[in-house]
mmCIF file of C-alpha atoms in Angstrom:
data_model
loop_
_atom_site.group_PDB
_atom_site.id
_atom_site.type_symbol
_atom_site.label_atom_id
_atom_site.label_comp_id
_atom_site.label_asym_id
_atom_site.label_seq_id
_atom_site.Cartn_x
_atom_site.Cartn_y
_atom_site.Cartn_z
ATOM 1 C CA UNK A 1190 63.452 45.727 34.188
ATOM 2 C CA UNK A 1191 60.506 47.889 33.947
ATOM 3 C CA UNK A 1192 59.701 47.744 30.715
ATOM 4 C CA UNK A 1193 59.740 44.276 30.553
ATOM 5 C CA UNK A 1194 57.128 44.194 33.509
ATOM 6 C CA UNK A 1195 55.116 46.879 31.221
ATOM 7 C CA UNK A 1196 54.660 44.396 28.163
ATOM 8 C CA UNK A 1197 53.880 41.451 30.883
ATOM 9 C CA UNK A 1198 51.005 43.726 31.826
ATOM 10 C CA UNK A 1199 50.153 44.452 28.671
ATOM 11 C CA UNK A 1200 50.251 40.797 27.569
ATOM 12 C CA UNK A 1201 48.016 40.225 30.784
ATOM 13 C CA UNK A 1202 45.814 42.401 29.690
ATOM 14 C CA UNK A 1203 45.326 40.929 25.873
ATOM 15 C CA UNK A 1204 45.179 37.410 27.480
ATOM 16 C CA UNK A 1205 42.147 38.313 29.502
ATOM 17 C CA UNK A 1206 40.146 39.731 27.338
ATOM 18 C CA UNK A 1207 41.472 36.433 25.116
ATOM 19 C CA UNK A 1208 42.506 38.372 22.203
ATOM 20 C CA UNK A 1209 45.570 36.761 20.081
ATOM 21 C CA UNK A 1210 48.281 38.294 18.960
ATOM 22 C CA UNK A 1211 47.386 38.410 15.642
ATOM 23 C CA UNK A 1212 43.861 40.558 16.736
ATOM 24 C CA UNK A 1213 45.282 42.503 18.931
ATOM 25 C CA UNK A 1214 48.315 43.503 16.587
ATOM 26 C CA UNK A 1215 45.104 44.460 14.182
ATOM 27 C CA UNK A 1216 43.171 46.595 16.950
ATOM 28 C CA UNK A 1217 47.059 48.266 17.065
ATOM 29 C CA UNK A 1218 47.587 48.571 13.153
ATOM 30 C CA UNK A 1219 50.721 47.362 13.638
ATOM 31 C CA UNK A 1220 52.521 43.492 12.885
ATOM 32 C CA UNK A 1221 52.292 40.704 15.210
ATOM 33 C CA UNK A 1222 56.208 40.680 15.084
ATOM 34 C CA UNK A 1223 55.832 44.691 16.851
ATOM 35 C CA UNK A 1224 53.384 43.504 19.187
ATOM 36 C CA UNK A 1225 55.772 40.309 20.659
ATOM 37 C CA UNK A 1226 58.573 43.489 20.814
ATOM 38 C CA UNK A 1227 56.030 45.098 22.921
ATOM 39 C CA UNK A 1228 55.011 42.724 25.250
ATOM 40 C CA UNK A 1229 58.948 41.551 25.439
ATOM 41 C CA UNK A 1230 59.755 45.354 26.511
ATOM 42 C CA UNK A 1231 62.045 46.302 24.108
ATOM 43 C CA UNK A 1232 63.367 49.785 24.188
ATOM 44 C CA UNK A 1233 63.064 50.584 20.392
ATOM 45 C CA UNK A 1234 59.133 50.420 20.232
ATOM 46 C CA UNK A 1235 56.858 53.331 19.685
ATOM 47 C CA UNK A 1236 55.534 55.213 22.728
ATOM 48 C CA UNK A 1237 52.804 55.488 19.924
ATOM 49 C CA UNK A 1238 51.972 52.177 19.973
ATOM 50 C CA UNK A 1239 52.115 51.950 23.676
ATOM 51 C CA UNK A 1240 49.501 54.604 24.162
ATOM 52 C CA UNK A 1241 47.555 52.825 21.687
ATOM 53 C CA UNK A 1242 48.042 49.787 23.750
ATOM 54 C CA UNK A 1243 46.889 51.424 26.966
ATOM 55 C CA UNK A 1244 43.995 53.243 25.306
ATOM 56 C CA UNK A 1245 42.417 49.926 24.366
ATOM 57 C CA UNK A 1246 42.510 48.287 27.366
ATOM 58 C CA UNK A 1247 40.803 51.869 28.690
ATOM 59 C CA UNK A 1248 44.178 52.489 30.709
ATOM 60 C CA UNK A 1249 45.179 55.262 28.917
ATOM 61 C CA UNK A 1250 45.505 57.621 32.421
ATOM 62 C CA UNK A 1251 47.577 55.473 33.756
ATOM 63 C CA UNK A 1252 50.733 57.045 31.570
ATOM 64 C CA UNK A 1253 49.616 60.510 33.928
ATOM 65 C CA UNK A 1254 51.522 58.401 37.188
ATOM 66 C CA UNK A 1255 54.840 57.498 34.811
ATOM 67 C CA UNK A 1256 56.529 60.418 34.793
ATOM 68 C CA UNK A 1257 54.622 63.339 37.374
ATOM 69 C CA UNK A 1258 55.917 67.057 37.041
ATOM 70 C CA UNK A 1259 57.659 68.336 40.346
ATOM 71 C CA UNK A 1260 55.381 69.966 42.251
ATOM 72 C CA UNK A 1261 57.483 72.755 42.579
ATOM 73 C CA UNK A 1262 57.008 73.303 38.770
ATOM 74 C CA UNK A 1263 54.583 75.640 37.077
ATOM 75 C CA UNK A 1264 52.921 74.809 34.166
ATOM 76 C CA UNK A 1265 53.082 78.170 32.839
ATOM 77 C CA UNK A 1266 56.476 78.399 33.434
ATOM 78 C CA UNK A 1267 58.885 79.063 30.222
ATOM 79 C CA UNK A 1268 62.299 78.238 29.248
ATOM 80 C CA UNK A 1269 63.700 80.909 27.095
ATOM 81 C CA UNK A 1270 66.709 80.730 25.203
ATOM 82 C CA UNK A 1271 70.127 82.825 26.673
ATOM 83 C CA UNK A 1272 70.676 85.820 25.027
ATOM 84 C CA UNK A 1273 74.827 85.124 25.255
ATOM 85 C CA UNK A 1274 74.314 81.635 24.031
ATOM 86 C CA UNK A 1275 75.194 81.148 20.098
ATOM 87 C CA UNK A 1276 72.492 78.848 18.010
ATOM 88 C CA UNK A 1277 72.494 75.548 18.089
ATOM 89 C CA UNK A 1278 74.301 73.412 16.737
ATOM 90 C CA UNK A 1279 77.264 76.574 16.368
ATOM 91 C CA UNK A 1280 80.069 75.909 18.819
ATOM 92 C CA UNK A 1281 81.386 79.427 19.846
ATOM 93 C CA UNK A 1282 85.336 80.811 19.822
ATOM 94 C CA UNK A 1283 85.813 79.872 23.696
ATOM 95 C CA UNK A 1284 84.478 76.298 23.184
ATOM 96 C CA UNK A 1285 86.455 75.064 21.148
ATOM 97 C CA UNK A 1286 89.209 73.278 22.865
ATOM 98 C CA UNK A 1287 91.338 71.867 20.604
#
């Protein structure tokens, strides 16, 4: 799983520069207990805390390669609301199907 191999790295990464958890869950501001989560790559912690992560081991441009916009894609380019669509969150007369 990926983001199990993530925290390994991360975990790699505190064990060479021989930090425990308890320091490195104080460089984070965050509990020991968050940090384990981290290095165990489970889904439910912070992207936050991540970047943190990756920011002190100075590998913070590494999250640039995780998730690259298609090339195709401007980055000017805007997505505007439909003029026929109804607000969110409203469902309109012919979608309701019941």
């Amino acid at each position: 799983m990926p983001l199990e191999q993530l925290g390994l790295r991360l975990r790699a990464h505190r064990v060479h520069r021989e930090w425990t958890v308890a320091e490195m869950a104080e460089r984070l501001l965050c509990a020991p207990n968050t940090l384990r989560a981290l290095e165990s790559g489970k889904p439910t912690t912070s992207i936050g805390l991540l970047a943190h992560a990756l920011w002190l081991f100075g590998e913070i441009d590494s999250l640039d390669s995780l998730a690259p916009a298609p090339a195709e894609m401007a980055a000017t380019r805007r997505v505007r609301k439909s003029a026929t669509r109804s607000a969110a969150g409203v469902i309109a007369e012919d979608e309701r199907d019941f």
